[in-house]
Amino acid sequence: MSRDETWRASGRGVCLLTRISATVRTPSGDIAAEPYTSSGTSYSQFAIIQVGVNQFRVTRVVG
């Protein structure tokens, strides 16, 4: 995916998510973001945020 691009799925039924991972491409190379983990969530909106120099995290979007 390109910067600022949104990935959308047509649906996931009743499946609960337990982990979402991401790899961010940077000029320094590919960096694994800290994944979002849960015992099982039905939330459907997530984002990758930068939390430091070459540090990223997958987080749930609230509101």
Coordinates of N, CA and C in Angstrom, one line a residue, residues 10-57:
S10 N -14.5 -6.3 2.3 CA -16.0 -6.3 2.1 C -16.7 -6.7 3.4
G11 N -16.0 -7.4 4.2 CA -16.6 -7.9 5.5 C -15.8 -9.1 6.0
R12 N -15.9 -9.3 7.3 CA -15.3 -10.5 7.9 C -16.3 -11.4 8.7
G13 N -17.5 -11.1 8.5 CA -18.5 -11.9 9.2 C -18.5 -11.7 10.7
V14 N -18.5 -12.8 11.4 CA -18.5 -12.7 12.9 C -17.1 -13.0 13.5
C15 N -16.1 -13.1 12.6 CA -14.7 -13.4 13.1 C -14.2 -12.2 14.0
L16 N -13.6 -12.6 15.1 CA -12.9 -11.7 16.0 C -11.4 -11.6 15.7
L17 N -10.9 -10.4 15.7 CA -9.5 -10.2 15.5 C -8.7 -10.4 16.7
T18 N -7.6 -11.1 16.6 CA -6.7 -11.2 17.8 C -5.3 -10.6 17.6
R19 N -5.0 -10.3 16.3 CA -3.7 -9.7 16.1 C -3.7 -9.0 14.7
I20 N -3.1 -7.8 14.7 CA -2.9 -7.1 13.4 C -1.5 -6.6 13.4
S21 N -0.8 -7.0 12.4 CA 0.6 -6.6 12.3 C 0.8 -5.8 11.0
A22 N 1.9 -5.1 11.0 CA 2.2 -4.2 9.8 C 3.7 -4.0 9.7
T23 N 4.2 -3.9 8.5 CA 5.6 -3.5 8.2 C 5.6 -2.2 7.5
V24 N 6.4 -1.2 8.0 CA 6.4 0.1 7.4 C 7.7 0.3 6.6
R25 N 7.6 0.7 5.4 CA 8.8 1.0 4.6 C 9.3 2.4 4.9
T26 N 10.5 2.5 5.2 CA 11.1 3.8 5.5 C 12.4 3.9 4.7
P27 N 13.0 5.1 4.6 CA 14.3 5.2 4.0 C 15.4 4.4 4.7
S28 N 15.2 4.1 6.0 CA 16.1 3.2 6.7 C 15.9 1.7 6.5
G29 N 14.9 1.4 5.8 CA 14.5 0.0 5.6 C 13.2 -0.3 6.1
D30 N 12.8 -1.6 6.0 CA 11.5 -2.1 6.5 C 11.5 -2.2 8.0
I31 N 10.5 -1.7 8.7 CA 10.4 -1.7 10.1 C 9.1 -2.4 10.5
A32 N 9.2 -3.4 11.4 CA 8.0 -4.1 11.9 C 7.4 -3.2 12.9
A33 N 6.1 -2.8 12.8 CA 5.4 -2.0 13.8 C 5.0 -3.0 14.9
E34 N 4.9 -2.4 16.1 CA 4.4 -3.1 17.2 C 2.9 -3.5 16.9
P35 N 2.6 -4.8 16.9 CA 1.3 -5.2 16.5 C 0.2 -4.9 17.5
Y36 N -1.1 -4.8 17.1 CA -2.2 -4.7 17.9 C -2.6 -6.1 18.3
T37 N -2.7 -6.4 19.6 CA -3.1 -7.7 20.1 C -4.4 -7.6 21.0
S38 N -5.2 -8.6 20.9 CA -6.4 -8.7 21.7 C -6.8 -10.1 21.9
S39 N -7.6 -10.4 23.0 CA -8.1 -11.7 23.1 C -9.2 -12.0 22.1
G40 N -9.6 -11.0 21.4 CA -10.6 -11.1 20.4 C -11.5 -9.8 20.3
T41 N -11.3 -9.0 19.3 CA -12.1 -7.8 19.2 C -12.9 -7.7 17.9
S42 N -14.0 -7.0 18.0 CA -14.9 -6.9 16.8 C -14.6 -5.5 16.2
Y43 N -13.7 -4.7 16.8 CA -13.4 -3.4 16.2 C -12.9 -3.5 14.8
S44 N -13.1 -2.5 14.0 CA -12.8 -2.7 12.6 C -11.9 -1.6 12.0
Q45 N -11.6 -0.5 12.8 CA -10.8 0.6 12.3 C -9.5 0.6 13.1
F46 N -8.4 0.6 12.3 CA -7.1 0.6 12.9 C -6.2 1.5 12.1
A47 N -5.1 2.0 12.7 CA -4.2 2.9 12.1 C -2.8 2.5 12.5
I48 N -1.8 2.9 11.7 CA -0.4 2.7 12.1 C 0.1 4.1 12.5
I49 N 0.6 4.3 13.7 CA 1.1 5.6 14.1 C 2.6 5.5 14.4
Q50 N 3.3 6.6 14.2 CA 4.7 6.7 14.5 C 4.8 7.1 16.0
V51 N 5.6 6.4 16.8 CA 5.7 6.7 18.2 C 7.1 7.1 18.6
G52 N 8.0 7.1 17.7 CA 9.4 7.4 17.9 C 10.2 7.4 16.6
V53 N 11.5 7.6 16.7 CA 12.3 7.5 15.5 C 12.3 6.0 15.0
N54 N 11.8 5.8 13.8 CA 11.8 4.4 13.3 C 11.0 3.5 14.2
Q55 N 10.0 4.0 14.9 CA 9.2 3.1 15.8 C 7.7 3.4 15.5
F56 N 7.0 2.3 15.2 CA 5.6 2.4 14.8 C 4.8 1.4 15.6
R57 N 3.4 1.7 15.7 CA 2.5 0.9 16.4 C 1.2 0.8 15.7

